[in-house]
Structure formats: structure tokens, C-alpha cells
Amino acid sequence: MKLRILGRLSLSVNGVDYTPTAPKLRHLLALFMINSNEVVSVDCCIDELWPTDPPKSALSTLQTYTLQLRKVLRSIPMSAISPDAALELRTRHQGYQLVIPRESLDKELFDRLVETAREELGRDNVRRASTLFHSALRLCEEPVLADVRPGPSIAAYRLEIKETRFSVLGERIDADLRLGRHRAVIAELRQLICAHPMDENIHAQLMVAHYRSGQRAESVMVFHRLRRTLAEDLGLEPSPQTKRLFEAILKTDKLPTVEVPDSLSGLRLA
């Protein structure tokens, strides 16, 4: 069984797709899946499906939708599901609960991969950590649930996953830099800076990548562009950590020998 919410909505078993095609059913299933094994209140369901002007028949229509979703779940052959796994939509006090095997949900796999990658980093197994970060990020496409029209809950979930993915991406790039993949990440970091022109961590990573690739001038230019953007848009200066990284790049005569203490994300020039 495979349940997907980190890309397009999908419910499949043994290669057979059971994902509803009706927009409201897909919407409701997505809401239950992002809250899998938790109770979702009736009020939350109504707010999600009709965020601005719920019809007077909202409650009865919701009940009809849940009945249709139950029919979808019951159409899945029990022989295709592990005997110790549950797959059902339960009615709870003033709400509903989609019970699924956690290991079947792509978000659970994503979380496990990221957690294991961080553990490997803690053991200084950087190559293994990088591989796990890459695997996790391949699960998480953008935008999340792109084929579902979002209400407030799904919109908030999209934003949460987007921020999580961005954070994990930064960790993956850090690991790749530690593995000496400096030139390989430069183009990616340039694209990220276009999307996040005031993010200091990305700029610090690109400064290090250029520096370690023997491109000191480009590294210096990255810092000056960041300083100018922060000054013009926010009236701020780069953080002390970023300034220390810049100063170390200016002072270093040989590449790459200098370590920069307390730099962003623990980055080092050497």
C-alpha cells in the first residue's frame, strides 16, 4: 500500500490506483491523509471544503462524502493489505479518523530518512547522510498536493512542508560540501538565491562553494550582493557569522586552508 501526499495525491495498492477522481472527495481524502490516524473534527472538515461560504447542507453533504470514501476503501481487496494493518475511516465524536499503516505514508518515510541522515551526520558518516538526504528530497515534490484545491488546513500544510523541505535541502547541501562536491552545488545554490535573495545560509554556502572551487572573486561578489540586498530591502547588515566568513575569504592566501569558527550551519572553508 502506498499513500502519497508529498506530491500529487495518490492512494494505490499493489500498483492499482484507488485515488478518487471527484474534486471534493480528493480534497477530503487529502485532509484525512495529512492528519492520518488523528481525529479531524466536523468543523475542520467543513471549514476546509467550504472556507468562505458553507452551504446549509454542509453537514449532510460531508456525511455523503465520507460514505463515498468508505466505499473506496472497502473496494480495496483485504488480501492486498497486511493482516496486522488497518485501513478504514472511522467515525469519532464530532469527527472522523482515517486509520492507516504509518509506514505506507510517504511523509512518514520522508521523516525517517531525514532522522536517520541526521544520526549518520552525528556519527560523521557524511556520505551515507548525503545519500539519505537525497532520497528524502526525491520523495518531496513541489508543490505538495498540487492537484488538490486547498482550503486553510491544506494550505497551512503546504507551507509547513515547503519550509521543512527547504531546511532539509540546506542540510543536504552542507553534507555535499563536506564531501567536496563544491562545483556540483554552485548552479543549484544560484537558483536558490534567486528564490530566496535574503537567506544568509544559502549565500554562505555559495560563498564556500565558490571559494573551495578556486573562485575567490565570485565568492566575494556573493557577499556584496547579499549586503546590498539586505541594506536596500531591510536596512540591515549581514550577520556577524557571515561577515567572519567573508573576512576569512579575503585574508586567506592559499586555498583551501582556513577554518571559520561559528559560521552559518557549521560551514568551514577547509
mmCIF file of C-alpha atoms in Angstrom:
data_model
loop_
_atom_site.group_PDB
_atom_site.id
_atom_site.type_symbol
_atom_site.label_atom_id
_atom_site.label_comp_id
_atom_site.label_asym_id
_atom_site.label_seq_id
_atom_site.Cartn_x
_atom_site.Cartn_y
_atom_site.Cartn_z
ATOM 1 C CA MET A 1 0.000 0.000 0.000
ATOM 2 C CA LYS A 2 1.313 3.450 -0.933
ATOM 3 C CA LEU A 3 -0.258 6.716 0.196
ATOM 4 C CA ARG A 4 1.260 9.859 -1.260
ATOM 5 C CA ILE A 5 0.776 13.431 -0.074
ATOM 6 C CA LEU A 6 4.221 14.948 -0.721
ATOM 7 C CA GLY A 7 3.490 15.304 -4.431
ATOM 8 C CA ARG A 8 0.265 14.528 -6.237
ATOM 9 C CA LEU A 9 -2.389 12.875 -4.084
ATOM 10 C CA SER A 10 -2.315 9.108 -4.502
ATOM 11 C CA LEU A 11 -3.761 6.007 -2.875
ATOM 12 C CA SER A 12 -2.553 2.807 -4.507
ATOM 13 C CA VAL A 13 -2.327 -0.854 -3.548
ATOM 14 C CA ASN A 14 -0.222 -3.369 -5.472
ATOM 15 C CA GLY A 15 0.026 -0.919 -8.353
ATOM 16 C CA VAL A 16 -3.737 -0.345 -8.569
ATOM 17 C CA ASP A 17 -4.818 3.283 -8.179
ATOM 18 C CA TYR A 18 -7.765 3.860 -5.849
ATOM 19 C CA THR A 19 -7.486 7.654 -5.682
ATOM 20 C CA PRO A 20 -10.906 9.318 -6.085
ATOM 21 C CA THR A 21 -11.369 11.494 -9.162
ATOM 22 C CA ALA A 22 -14.122 13.780 -7.827
ATOM 23 C CA PRO A 23 -12.537 17.059 -6.618
ATOM 24 C CA LYS A 24 -14.338 17.237 -3.256
ATOM 25 C CA LEU A 25 -13.599 13.594 -2.461
ATOM 26 C CA ARG A 26 -9.928 14.130 -3.279
ATOM 27 C CA HIS A 27 -9.953 17.252 -1.128
ATOM 28 C CA LEU A 28 -11.458 15.442 1.845
ATOM 29 C CA LEU A 29 -9.167 12.423 1.442
ATOM 30 C CA ALA A 30 -6.154 14.751 1.377
ATOM 31 C CA LEU A 31 -7.344 16.389 4.604
ATOM 32 C CA PHE A 32 -7.679 12.999 6.301
ATOM 33 C CA MET A 33 -4.305 11.831 4.979
ATOM 34 C CA ILE A 34 -2.343 14.831 6.256
ATOM 35 C CA ASN A 35 -3.972 14.117 9.623
ATOM 36 C CA SER A 36 -3.682 10.341 9.341
ATOM 37 C CA ASN A 37 -4.582 8.370 12.488
ATOM 38 C CA GLU A 38 -5.743 11.611 14.147
ATOM 39 C CA VAL A 39 -9.312 12.761 14.651
ATOM 40 C CA VAL A 40 -10.390 15.559 12.309
ATOM 41 C CA SER A 41 -13.357 17.492 13.620
ATOM 42 C CA VAL A 42 -16.508 18.016 11.589
ATOM 43 C CA ASP A 43 -15.984 21.766 11.862
ATOM 44 C CA CYS A 44 -12.464 21.433 10.433
ATOM 45 C CA CYS A 45 -13.808 19.386 7.514
ATOM 46 C CA ILE A 46 -16.469 21.962 6.714
ATOM 47 C CA ASP A 47 -14.017 24.861 7.004
ATOM 48 C CA GLU A 48 -11.630 23.063 4.650
ATOM 49 C CA LEU A 49 -14.192 22.137 1.995
ATOM 50 C CA TRP A 50 -16.138 25.416 2.124
ATOM 51 C CA PRO A 51 -13.797 28.030 3.663
ATOM 52 C CA THR A 52 -15.816 31.144 2.833
ATOM 53 C CA ASP A 53 -19.483 30.273 2.424
ATOM 54 C CA PRO A 54 -20.509 26.783 3.548
ATOM 55 C CA PRO A 55 -23.934 25.718 2.288
ATOM 56 C CA LYS A 56 -26.759 24.943 4.683
ATOM 57 C CA SER A 57 -26.430 21.329 3.609
ATOM 58 C CA ALA A 58 -22.701 21.217 4.504
ATOM 59 C CA LEU A 59 -23.083 18.652 7.287
ATOM 60 C CA SER A 60 -25.222 16.225 5.280
ATOM 61 C CA THR A 61 -23.003 16.687 2.218
ATOM 62 C CA LEU A 62 -19.935 15.931 4.339
ATOM 63 C CA GLN A 63 -21.596 12.758 5.568
ATOM 64 C CA THR A 64 -22.249 11.757 1.953
ATOM 65 C CA TYR A 65 -18.593 12.346 1.077
ATOM 66 C CA THR A 66 -17.365 10.235 3.996
ATOM 67 C CA LEU A 67 -19.729 7.442 2.938
ATOM 68 C CA GLN A 68 -18.277 7.571 -0.584
ATOM 69 C CA LEU A 69 -14.721 7.487 0.780
ATOM 70 C CA ARG A 70 -15.597 4.425 2.865
ATOM 71 C CA LYS A 71 -16.823 2.720 -0.295
ATOM 72 C CA VAL A 72 -13.492 3.473 -1.955
ATOM 73 C CA LEU A 73 -11.570 1.988 0.973
ATOM 74 C CA ARG A 74 -13.816 -1.071 1.119
ATOM 75 C CA SER A 75 -13.226 -1.696 -2.587
ATOM 76 C CA ILE A 76 -9.578 -2.475 -1.805
ATOM 77 C CA PRO A 77 -9.165 -6.260 -1.508
ATOM 78 C CA MET A 78 -8.309 -7.265 2.048
ATOM 79 C CA SER A 79 -5.823 -9.768 0.621
ATOM 80 C CA ALA A 80 -3.787 -6.800 -0.638
ATOM 81 C CA ILE A 81 -3.385 -5.417 2.888
ATOM 82 C CA SER A 82 -1.147 -6.819 5.581
ATOM 83 C CA PRO A 83 -3.186 -8.793 8.173
ATOM 84 C CA ASP A 84 -1.925 -6.603 11.011
ATOM 85 C CA ALA A 85 -2.606 -3.345 9.151
ATOM 86 C CA ALA A 86 -5.799 -1.315 9.373
ATOM 87 C CA LEU A 87 -7.265 0.816 6.610
ATOM 88 C CA GLU A 88 -10.571 2.416 7.447
ATOM 89 C CA LEU A 89 -12.350 5.699 8.001
ATOM 90 C CA ARG A 90 -13.809 5.712 11.472
ATOM 91 C CA THR A 91 -16.480 7.990 12.910
ATOM 92 C CA ARG A 92 -15.423 9.592 16.156
ATOM 93 C CA HIS A 93 -17.169 12.044 18.478
ATOM 94 C CA GLN A 94 -17.757 15.123 16.327
ATOM 95 C CA GLY A 95 -15.184 13.982 13.798
ATOM 96 C CA TYR A 96 -13.530 11.346 11.626
ATOM 97 C CA GLN A 97 -10.306 9.342 11.817
ATOM 98 C CA LEU A 98 -8.509 7.818 8.837
ATOM 99 C CA VAL A 99 -6.631 4.811 10.204
ATOM 100 C CA ILE A 100 -3.726 3.695 8.020
ATOM 101 C CA PRO A 101 -0.419 1.873 8.452
ATOM 102 C CA ARG A 102 2.046 4.681 9.118
ATOM 103 C CA GLU A 103 4.785 3.040 7.069
ATOM 104 C CA SER A 104 2.602 3.297 3.946
ATOM 105 C CA LEU A 105 2.576 7.114 4.009
ATOM 106 C CA ASP A 106 5.348 8.893 2.092
ATOM 107 C CA LYS A 107 5.593 11.629 4.739
ATOM 108 C CA GLU A 108 6.460 9.001 7.357
ATOM 109 C CA LEU A 109 9.204 7.621 5.106
ATOM 110 C CA PHE A 110 10.485 11.152 4.486
ATOM 111 C CA ASP A 111 10.697 11.797 8.231
ATOM 112 C CA ARG A 112 12.508 8.503 8.881
ATOM 113 C CA LEU A 113 15.041 9.170 6.139
ATOM 114 C CA VAL A 114 15.777 12.664 7.448
ATOM 115 C CA GLU A 115 16.078 11.460 11.039
ATOM 116 C CA THR A 116 18.470 8.678 10.010
ATOM 117 C CA ALA A 117 20.510 11.107 7.892
ATOM 118 C CA ARG A 118 20.956 13.389 10.889
ATOM 119 C CA GLU A 119 22.004 10.441 13.018
ATOM 120 C CA GLU A 120 24.596 9.473 10.398
ATOM 121 C CA LEU A 121 25.914 13.026 10.389
ATOM 122 C CA GLY A 122 26.280 12.797 14.152
ATOM 123 C CA ARG A 123 28.459 9.713 13.615
ATOM 124 C CA ASP A 124 30.427 11.605 10.927
ATOM 125 C CA ASN A 125 29.126 9.256 8.217
ATOM 126 C CA VAL A 126 28.714 12.167 5.825
ATOM 127 C CA ARG A 127 28.476 10.163 2.598
ATOM 128 C CA ARG A 128 25.678 7.989 3.988
ATOM 129 C CA ALA A 129 23.905 11.085 5.338
ATOM 130 C CA SER A 130 24.081 12.788 1.949
ATOM 131 C CA THR A 131 22.583 9.727 0.252
ATOM 132 C CA LEU A 132 19.707 9.640 2.742
ATOM 133 C CA PHE A 133 19.031 13.378 2.380
ATOM 134 C CA HIS A 134 18.930 12.988 -1.408
ATOM 135 C CA SER A 135 16.476 10.074 -1.071
ATOM 136 C CA ALA A 136 14.202 12.047 1.265
ATOM 137 C CA LEU A 137 14.105 15.070 -1.008
ATOM 138 C CA ARG A 138 13.194 12.928 -4.029
ATOM 139 C CA LEU A 139 10.020 11.955 -2.153
ATOM 140 C CA CYS A 140 9.013 15.555 -1.581
ATOM 141 C CA GLU A 141 7.968 17.251 -4.792
ATOM 142 C CA GLU A 142 6.834 20.834 -5.055
ATOM 143 C CA PRO A 143 4.176 21.991 -4.683
ATOM 144 C CA VAL A 144 2.712 19.481 -2.238
ATOM 145 C CA LEU A 145 -0.797 18.265 -3.156
ATOM 146 C CA ALA A 146 -0.690 20.365 -6.302
ATOM 147 C CA ASP A 147 -3.711 18.542 -7.720
ATOM 148 C CA VAL A 148 -5.927 19.391 -4.723
ATOM 149 C CA ARG A 149 -7.608 22.764 -4.365
ATOM 150 C CA PRO A 150 -6.562 23.831 -0.864
ATOM 151 C CA GLY A 151 -8.624 25.156 1.991
ATOM 152 C CA PRO A 152 -6.994 26.613 5.130
ATOM 153 C CA SER A 153 -5.689 23.321 6.565
ATOM 154 C CA ILE A 154 -4.106 22.043 3.370
ATOM 155 C CA ALA A 155 -2.704 25.500 2.566
ATOM 156 C CA ALA A 156 -1.040 25.573 6.001
ATOM 157 C CA TYR A 157 0.286 22.047 5.474
ATOM 158 C CA ARG A 158 1.736 23.014 2.103
ATOM 159 C CA LEU A 159 3.597 25.888 3.725
ATOM 160 C CA GLU A 160 4.838 23.667 6.548
ATOM 161 C CA ILE A 161 6.197 21.050 4.140
ATOM 162 C CA LYS A 162 7.748 23.720 1.927
ATOM 163 C CA GLU A 163 9.662 25.111 4.909
ATOM 164 C CA THR A 164 10.661 21.627 6.057
ATOM 165 C CA ARG A 165 11.896 20.698 2.605
ATOM 166 C CA PHE A 166 13.913 23.907 2.354
ATOM 167 C CA SER A 167 15.567 23.197 5.708
ATOM 168 C CA VAL A 168 16.423 19.613 4.713
ATOM 169 C CA LEU A 169 17.751 20.861 1.380
ATOM 170 C CA GLY A 170 20.152 23.117 3.277
ATOM 171 C CA GLU A 171 21.339 20.165 5.354
ATOM 172 C CA ARG A 172 21.864 18.100 2.199
ATOM 173 C CA ILE A 173 23.934 20.850 0.596
ATOM 174 C CA ASP A 174 26.030 21.134 3.767
ATOM 175 C CA ALA A 175 26.723 17.399 3.577
ATOM 176 C CA ASP A 176 27.621 17.641 -0.123
ATOM 177 C CA LEU A 177 30.025 20.485 0.616
ATOM 178 C CA ARG A 178 31.680 18.395 3.293
ATOM 179 C CA LEU A 179 32.136 15.666 0.674
ATOM 180 C CA GLY A 180 33.948 18.050 -1.661
ATOM 181 C CA ARG A 181 31.100 18.445 -4.154
ATOM 182 C CA HIS A 182 31.708 22.189 -4.365
ATOM 183 C CA ARG A 183 31.316 22.719 -8.102
ATOM 184 C CA ALA A 184 28.322 20.381 -8.270
ATOM 185 C CA VAL A 185 26.185 22.563 -5.970
ATOM 186 C CA ILE A 186 27.032 26.001 -7.370
ATOM 187 C CA ALA A 187 24.291 26.098 -10.023
ATOM 188 C CA GLU A 188 21.716 24.808 -7.545
ATOM 189 C CA LEU A 189 22.686 27.419 -4.972
ATOM 190 C CA ARG A 190 22.465 30.211 -7.540
ATOM 191 C CA GLN A 191 18.896 29.164 -8.339
ATOM 192 C CA LEU A 192 18.032 29.048 -4.635
ATOM 193 C CA ILE A 193 19.401 32.558 -4.128
ATOM 194 C CA CYS A 194 17.120 33.846 -6.893
ATOM 195 C CA ALA A 195 14.152 32.415 -4.971
ATOM 196 C CA HIS A 196 15.476 33.426 -1.520
ATOM 197 C CA PRO A 197 17.540 36.588 -2.061
ATOM 198 C CA MET A 198 17.822 37.409 1.658
ATOM 199 C CA ASP A 199 18.627 33.967 3.028
ATOM 200 C CA GLU A 200 22.087 34.205 4.573
ATOM 201 C CA ASN A 201 22.629 30.475 4.901
ATOM 202 C CA ILE A 202 22.324 29.909 1.141
ATOM 203 C CA HIS A 203 24.670 32.809 0.462
ATOM 204 C CA ALA A 204 27.197 31.416 2.945
ATOM 205 C CA GLN A 205 27.006 28.013 1.255
ATOM 206 C CA LEU A 206 27.564 29.571 -2.179
ATOM 207 C CA MET A 207 30.467 31.642 -0.848
ATOM 208 C CA VAL A 208 32.115 28.461 0.449
ATOM 209 C CA ALA A 209 31.360 26.533 -2.768
ATOM 210 C CA HIS A 210 32.960 29.242 -4.925
ATOM 211 C CA TYR A 211 35.913 29.588 -2.570
ATOM 212 C CA ARG A 212 36.650 25.860 -2.497
ATOM 213 C CA SER A 213 36.374 25.790 -6.295
ATOM 214 C CA GLY A 214 39.163 28.380 -6.523
ATOM 215 C CA GLN A 215 36.737 31.190 -7.391
ATOM 216 C CA ARG A 216 37.532 33.734 -4.705
ATOM 217 C CA ALA A 217 36.277 36.719 -6.716
ATOM 218 C CA GLU A 218 32.887 35.102 -7.238
ATOM 219 C CA SER A 219 32.695 34.304 -3.526
ATOM 220 C CA VAL A 220 33.353 37.943 -2.657
ATOM 221 C CA MET A 221 30.712 39.082 -5.139
ATOM 222 C CA VAL A 222 28.115 36.832 -3.478
ATOM 223 C CA PHE A 223 28.739 38.575 -0.154
ATOM 224 C CA HIS A 224 28.484 42.070 -1.661
ATOM 225 C CA ARG A 225 25.195 41.215 -3.401
ATOM 226 C CA LEU A 226 23.790 39.905 -0.124
ATOM 227 C CA ARG A 227 24.932 43.017 1.751
ATOM 228 C CA ARG A 228 23.358 45.295 -0.859
ATOM 229 C CA THR A 229 20.045 43.356 -0.877
ATOM 230 C CA LEU A 230 19.765 43.370 2.917
ATOM 231 C CA ALA A 231 20.565 47.084 3.091
ATOM 232 C CA GLU A 232 18.118 48.104 0.362
ATOM 233 C CA ASP A 233 15.216 45.861 1.383
ATOM 234 C CA LEU A 234 15.545 45.634 5.174
ATOM 235 C CA GLY A 235 18.041 48.284 6.214
ATOM 236 C CA LEU A 236 20.196 45.556 7.770
ATOM 237 C CA GLU A 237 23.765 44.302 7.615
ATOM 238 C CA PRO A 238 24.757 40.631 7.194
ATOM 239 C CA SER A 239 25.112 38.712 10.454
ATOM 240 C CA PRO A 240 28.464 38.583 12.299
ATOM 241 C CA GLN A 241 28.855 34.938 11.238
ATOM 242 C CA THR A 242 28.542 35.814 7.547
ATOM 243 C CA LYS A 243 30.928 38.730 7.960
ATOM 244 C CA ARG A 244 33.515 36.459 9.612
ATOM 245 C CA LEU A 245 33.214 34.054 6.701
ATOM 246 C CA PHE A 246 33.749 36.930 4.252
ATOM 247 C CA GLU A 247 36.741 38.275 6.159
ATOM 248 C CA ALA A 248 38.361 34.829 6.244
ATOM 249 C CA ILE A 249 37.953 34.538 2.477
ATOM 250 C CA LEU A 250 39.619 37.921 1.974
ATOM 251 C CA LYS A 251 42.540 37.114 4.286
ATOM 252 C CA THR A 252 43.337 33.629 3.037
ATOM 253 C CA ASP A 253 46.222 33.432 0.597
ATOM 254 C CA LYS A 254 46.079 29.720 -0.124
ATOM 255 C CA LEU A 255 43.038 27.653 -0.957
ATOM 256 C CA PRO A 256 41.534 25.956 0.936
ATOM 257 C CA THR A 257 43.220 26.126 4.362
ATOM 258 C CA VAL A 258 41.219 28.407 6.644
ATOM 259 C CA GLU A 259 38.537 27.292 9.097
ATOM 260 C CA VAL A 260 35.865 29.816 10.026
ATOM 261 C CA PRO A 261 34.569 29.454 13.619
ATOM 262 C CA ASP A 262 30.868 29.825 14.287
ATOM 263 C CA SER A 263 29.939 30.254 10.634
ATOM 264 C CA LEU A 264 26.432 29.524 9.430
ATOM 265 C CA SER A 265 25.428 25.859 9.521
ATOM 266 C CA GLY A 266 28.875 24.991 10.826
ATOM 267 C CA LEU A 267 30.398 25.659 7.389
ATOM 268 C CA ARG A 268 34.162 25.573 7.099
ATOM 269 C CA LEU A 269 36.336 26.796 4.263
ATOM 270 C CA ALA A 270 38.687 23.837 4.605
#
